[in-house]
Amino acid sequence: LHESDEHDRSGSYNWIIQFIFTNGEEWIVRFPKGPKVKHPDEKVEAEVSTLKLIRDKTDIPVPEVKAWGSAAENKFGLGPFIMMSVIKGIDLESILRTPDSKARLMRQDIGDGVAATIYRQIARFMLQLFKLDFPRIGGLSKSPISQRAVGYAAAIDSRPFTWRAHEALVLGGVDTYCTFHDLGATPLVNTNLPFYVF
């Protein structure tokens, strides 16, 4: 069912359409926002690969990707997309933000138990992410299984896709990206370091 735009959402970089099936299952379809996102195909591929890796290697609750495609694969001409399950949960803002306040102020009456639970969950998620080790710096992408790191669902065979580099390109017109293969010719970093840019 999707008879109105009541459940449609828009964030900084994506717009989202929510679908509810007759069996009660809920999916969302995410599209990168046109001019606000540079290299949208690359962004979507990295997000899909990262979601799959996190689902496979951690117990962090992330959506299950049902389908995805590049702009060329979208028959409706709406650009690259991800179709994924909806995860139900409690929005941290509804717990931490002062009610009826337009300012982003933290509530003063948050109990120690609630704060400890939140910090414990975030710390557990962060520790699991830090345990993921990669052979070099870069972005996750789909690749032939022969080229994948052992045990992983994707390989690091594309350039790092960072928020800072993206904003420099969008806001300042400065393209700090380079092709990943150029980095292989003249390494700019020690690729033996256990470091990865999501």
mmCIF file of C-alpha atoms in Angstrom, residues 28-180:
data_model
loop_
_atom_site.group_PDB
_atom_site.id
_atom_site.type_symbol
_atom_site.label_atom_id
_atom_site.label_comp_id
_atom_site.label_asym_id
_atom_site.label_seq_id
_atom_site.Cartn_x
_atom_site.Cartn_y
_atom_site.Cartn_z
ATOM 1 C CA ILE A 28 11.354 1.567 2.420
ATOM 2 C CA VAL A 29 12.842 2.656 -0.889
ATOM 3 C CA ARG A 30 15.687 5.164 -0.631
ATOM 4 C CA PHE A 31 16.890 7.438 -3.425
ATOM 5 C CA PRO A 32 19.885 9.803 -3.170
ATOM 6 C CA LYS A 33 18.837 13.438 -3.563
ATOM 7 C CA GLY A 34 19.841 14.768 -6.972
ATOM 8 C CA PRO A 35 22.368 17.619 -6.802
ATOM 9 C CA LYS A 36 23.067 17.135 -3.070
ATOM 10 C CA VAL A 37 24.775 13.796 -3.730
ATOM 11 C CA LYS A 38 27.763 13.475 -6.036
ATOM 12 C CA HIS A 39 28.636 10.009 -7.358
ATOM 13 C CA PRO A 40 25.220 8.562 -6.303
ATOM 14 C CA ASP A 41 25.820 5.119 -7.872
ATOM 15 C CA GLU A 42 29.048 4.750 -5.912
ATOM 16 C CA LYS A 43 27.347 5.946 -2.702
ATOM 17 C CA VAL A 44 24.520 3.416 -2.995
ATOM 18 C CA GLU A 45 26.862 0.519 -3.799
ATOM 19 C CA ALA A 46 29.055 1.333 -0.777
ATOM 20 C CA GLU A 47 25.996 1.608 1.503
ATOM 21 C CA VAL A 48 24.599 -1.738 0.341
ATOM 22 C CA SER A 49 27.935 -3.486 0.807
ATOM 23 C CA THR A 50 28.407 -1.906 4.241
ATOM 24 C CA LEU A 51 24.916 -2.897 5.410
ATOM 25 C CA LYS A 52 25.503 -6.474 4.296
ATOM 26 C CA LEU A 53 28.870 -6.618 6.046
ATOM 27 C CA ILE A 54 27.417 -5.281 9.302
ATOM 28 C CA ARG A 55 24.517 -7.773 9.166
ATOM 29 C CA ASP A 56 26.904 -10.665 8.451
ATOM 30 C CA LYS A 57 29.649 -9.824 10.963
ATOM 31 C CA THR A 58 27.914 -8.116 13.903
ATOM 32 C CA ASP A 59 24.648 -8.190 15.820
ATOM 33 C CA ILE A 60 24.044 -4.476 15.218
ATOM 34 C CA PRO A 61 20.446 -4.052 14.003
ATOM 35 C CA VAL A 62 20.571 -2.692 10.462
ATOM 36 C CA PRO A 63 17.956 -3.082 7.703
ATOM 37 C CA GLU A 64 17.994 -6.060 5.368
ATOM 38 C CA VAL A 65 18.566 -4.971 1.779
ATOM 39 C CA LYS A 66 15.826 -6.521 -0.375
ATOM 40 C CA ALA A 67 16.975 -5.089 -3.719
ATOM 41 C CA TRP A 68 19.108 -2.277 -5.059
ATOM 42 C CA GLY A 69 20.330 -0.899 -8.331
ATOM 43 C CA SER A 70 22.290 1.784 -10.103
ATOM 44 C CA ALA A 71 20.755 4.643 -12.051
ATOM 45 C CA ALA A 72 21.090 2.636 -15.276
ATOM 46 C CA GLU A 73 19.123 -0.220 -13.686
ATOM 47 C CA ASN A 74 16.233 2.001 -12.546
ATOM 48 C CA LYS A 75 13.584 1.724 -15.264
ATOM 49 C CA PHE A 76 11.700 4.753 -13.915
ATOM 50 C CA GLY A 77 14.655 7.118 -14.332
ATOM 51 C CA LEU A 78 14.754 7.997 -10.619
ATOM 52 C CA GLY A 79 18.437 7.224 -10.129
ATOM 53 C CA PRO A 80 20.079 4.587 -7.945
ATOM 54 C CA PHE A 81 17.953 3.057 -5.195
ATOM 55 C CA ILE A 82 17.928 0.722 -2.200
ATOM 56 C CA MET A 83 14.859 -1.261 -1.125
ATOM 57 C CA MET A 84 15.170 -2.403 2.490
ATOM 58 C CA SER A 85 13.242 -3.663 5.482
ATOM 59 C CA VAL A 86 12.069 -1.281 8.199
ATOM 60 C CA ILE A 87 13.571 -1.650 11.662
ATOM 61 C CA LYS A 88 11.280 -0.663 14.505
ATOM 62 C CA GLY A 89 12.795 1.063 17.493
ATOM 63 C CA ILE A 90 12.693 4.057 19.775
ATOM 64 C CA ASP A 91 14.121 7.287 18.428
ATOM 65 C CA LEU A 92 16.862 8.528 20.792
ATOM 66 C CA GLU A 93 15.692 12.081 20.242
ATOM 67 C CA SER A 94 12.309 11.210 21.786
ATOM 68 C CA ILE A 95 14.120 9.995 24.919
ATOM 69 C CA LEU A 96 16.831 12.625 25.237
ATOM 70 C CA ARG A 97 15.351 15.858 23.895
ATOM 71 C CA THR A 98 13.511 18.302 26.145
ATOM 72 C CA PRO A 99 9.780 17.914 25.312
ATOM 73 C CA ASP A 100 8.142 20.747 23.377
ATOM 74 C CA SER A 101 11.490 22.512 22.940
ATOM 75 C CA LYS A 102 12.512 23.839 19.562
ATOM 76 C CA ALA A 103 16.119 23.961 20.729
ATOM 77 C CA ARG A 104 18.127 20.740 20.630
ATOM 78 C CA LEU A 105 18.581 20.571 24.398
ATOM 79 C CA MET A 106 19.051 17.367 26.382
ATOM 80 C CA ARG A 107 16.493 16.704 29.074
ATOM 81 C CA GLN A 108 17.682 17.362 32.602
ATOM 82 C CA ASP A 109 15.586 14.563 34.118
ATOM 83 C CA ILE A 110 17.241 11.626 32.310
ATOM 84 C CA GLY A 111 17.847 8.919 34.878
ATOM 85 C CA ASP A 112 21.272 7.369 35.365
ATOM 86 C CA GLY A 113 19.906 3.945 34.370
ATOM 87 C CA VAL A 114 18.579 5.242 31.034
ATOM 88 C CA ALA A 115 21.831 7.069 30.240
ATOM 89 C CA ALA A 116 23.890 3.992 31.166
ATOM 90 C CA THR A 117 21.762 1.762 28.912
ATOM 91 C CA ILE A 118 22.162 4.132 25.950
ATOM 92 C CA TYR A 119 25.938 4.480 26.393
ATOM 93 C CA ARG A 120 26.344 0.714 26.850
ATOM 94 C CA GLN A 121 24.471 -0.026 23.599
ATOM 95 C CA ILE A 122 26.433 2.570 21.625
ATOM 96 C CA ALA A 123 29.746 1.337 23.068
ATOM 97 C CA ARG A 124 28.893 -2.272 22.151
ATOM 98 C CA PHE A 125 28.059 -1.226 18.583
ATOM 99 C CA MET A 126 31.269 0.821 18.262
ATOM 100 C CA LEU A 127 33.433 -2.020 19.581
ATOM 101 C CA GLN A 128 31.978 -4.414 17.017
ATOM 102 C CA LEU A 129 32.669 -1.954 14.198
ATOM 103 C CA PHE A 130 36.260 -1.388 15.363
ATOM 104 C CA LYS A 131 36.864 -5.150 15.244
ATOM 105 C CA LEU A 132 36.220 -5.240 11.508
ATOM 106 C CA ASP A 133 39.657 -5.228 9.913
ATOM 107 C CA PHE A 134 40.542 -4.575 6.278
ATOM 108 C CA PRO A 135 43.704 -4.931 4.229
ATOM 109 C CA ARG A 136 43.696 -1.332 2.990
ATOM 110 C CA ILE A 137 41.892 2.007 3.042
ATOM 111 C CA GLY A 138 39.009 2.409 0.636
ATOM 112 C CA GLY A 139 35.278 1.948 0.136
ATOM 113 C CA LEU A 140 33.390 -1.328 0.193
ATOM 114 C CA SER A 141 31.931 -2.349 -3.124
ATOM 115 C CA LYS A 142 30.524 -5.381 -4.833
ATOM 116 C CA SER A 143 33.184 -7.368 -6.658
ATOM 117 C CA PRO A 144 33.809 -10.848 -8.039
ATOM 118 C CA ILE A 145 34.136 -13.379 -5.234
ATOM 119 C CA SER A 146 37.709 -14.180 -6.270
ATOM 120 C CA GLN A 147 38.724 -10.609 -5.365
ATOM 121 C CA ARG A 148 36.942 -10.424 -2.009
ATOM 122 C CA ALA A 149 38.722 -10.410 1.309
ATOM 123 C CA VAL A 150 38.352 -13.827 2.920
ATOM 124 C CA GLY A 151 35.078 -14.061 4.805
ATOM 125 C CA TYR A 152 33.676 -10.717 3.693
ATOM 126 C CA ALA A 153 30.690 -9.980 1.501
ATOM 127 C CA ALA A 154 32.493 -7.247 -0.404
ATOM 128 C CA ALA A 155 35.948 -6.029 -1.327
ATOM 129 C CA ILE A 156 37.741 -2.749 -0.843
ATOM 130 C CA ASP A 157 38.267 -1.930 -4.475
ATOM 131 C CA SER A 158 36.946 1.610 -4.688
ATOM 132 C CA ARG A 159 38.121 4.927 -3.298
ATOM 133 C CA PRO A 160 37.190 6.107 0.208
ATOM 134 C CA PHE A 161 33.823 7.827 0.164
ATOM 135 C CA THR A 162 33.898 10.184 3.136
ATOM 136 C CA TRP A 163 31.457 12.853 4.254
ATOM 137 C CA ARG A 164 34.204 15.496 4.416
ATOM 138 C CA ALA A 165 35.421 14.885 0.862
ATOM 139 C CA HIS A 166 31.829 14.835 -0.374
ATOM 140 C CA GLU A 167 31.005 18.154 1.301
ATOM 141 C CA ALA A 168 34.167 19.759 -0.136
ATOM 142 C CA LEU A 169 32.933 18.746 -3.577
ATOM 143 C CA VAL A 170 29.281 19.772 -3.105
ATOM 144 C CA LEU A 171 29.776 23.032 -1.209
ATOM 145 C CA GLY A 172 33.137 24.220 -2.468
ATOM 146 C CA GLY A 173 33.447 22.567 -5.860
ATOM 147 C CA VAL A 174 36.780 21.080 -4.808
ATOM 148 C CA ASP A 175 37.148 17.493 -6.007
ATOM 149 C CA THR A 176 39.442 15.753 -3.527
ATOM 150 C CA TYR A 177 38.489 12.349 -4.867
ATOM 151 C CA CYS A 178 40.814 10.426 -7.129
ATOM 152 C CA THR A 179 40.448 7.066 -8.782
ATOM 153 C CA PHE A 180 41.337 4.179 -6.506
#
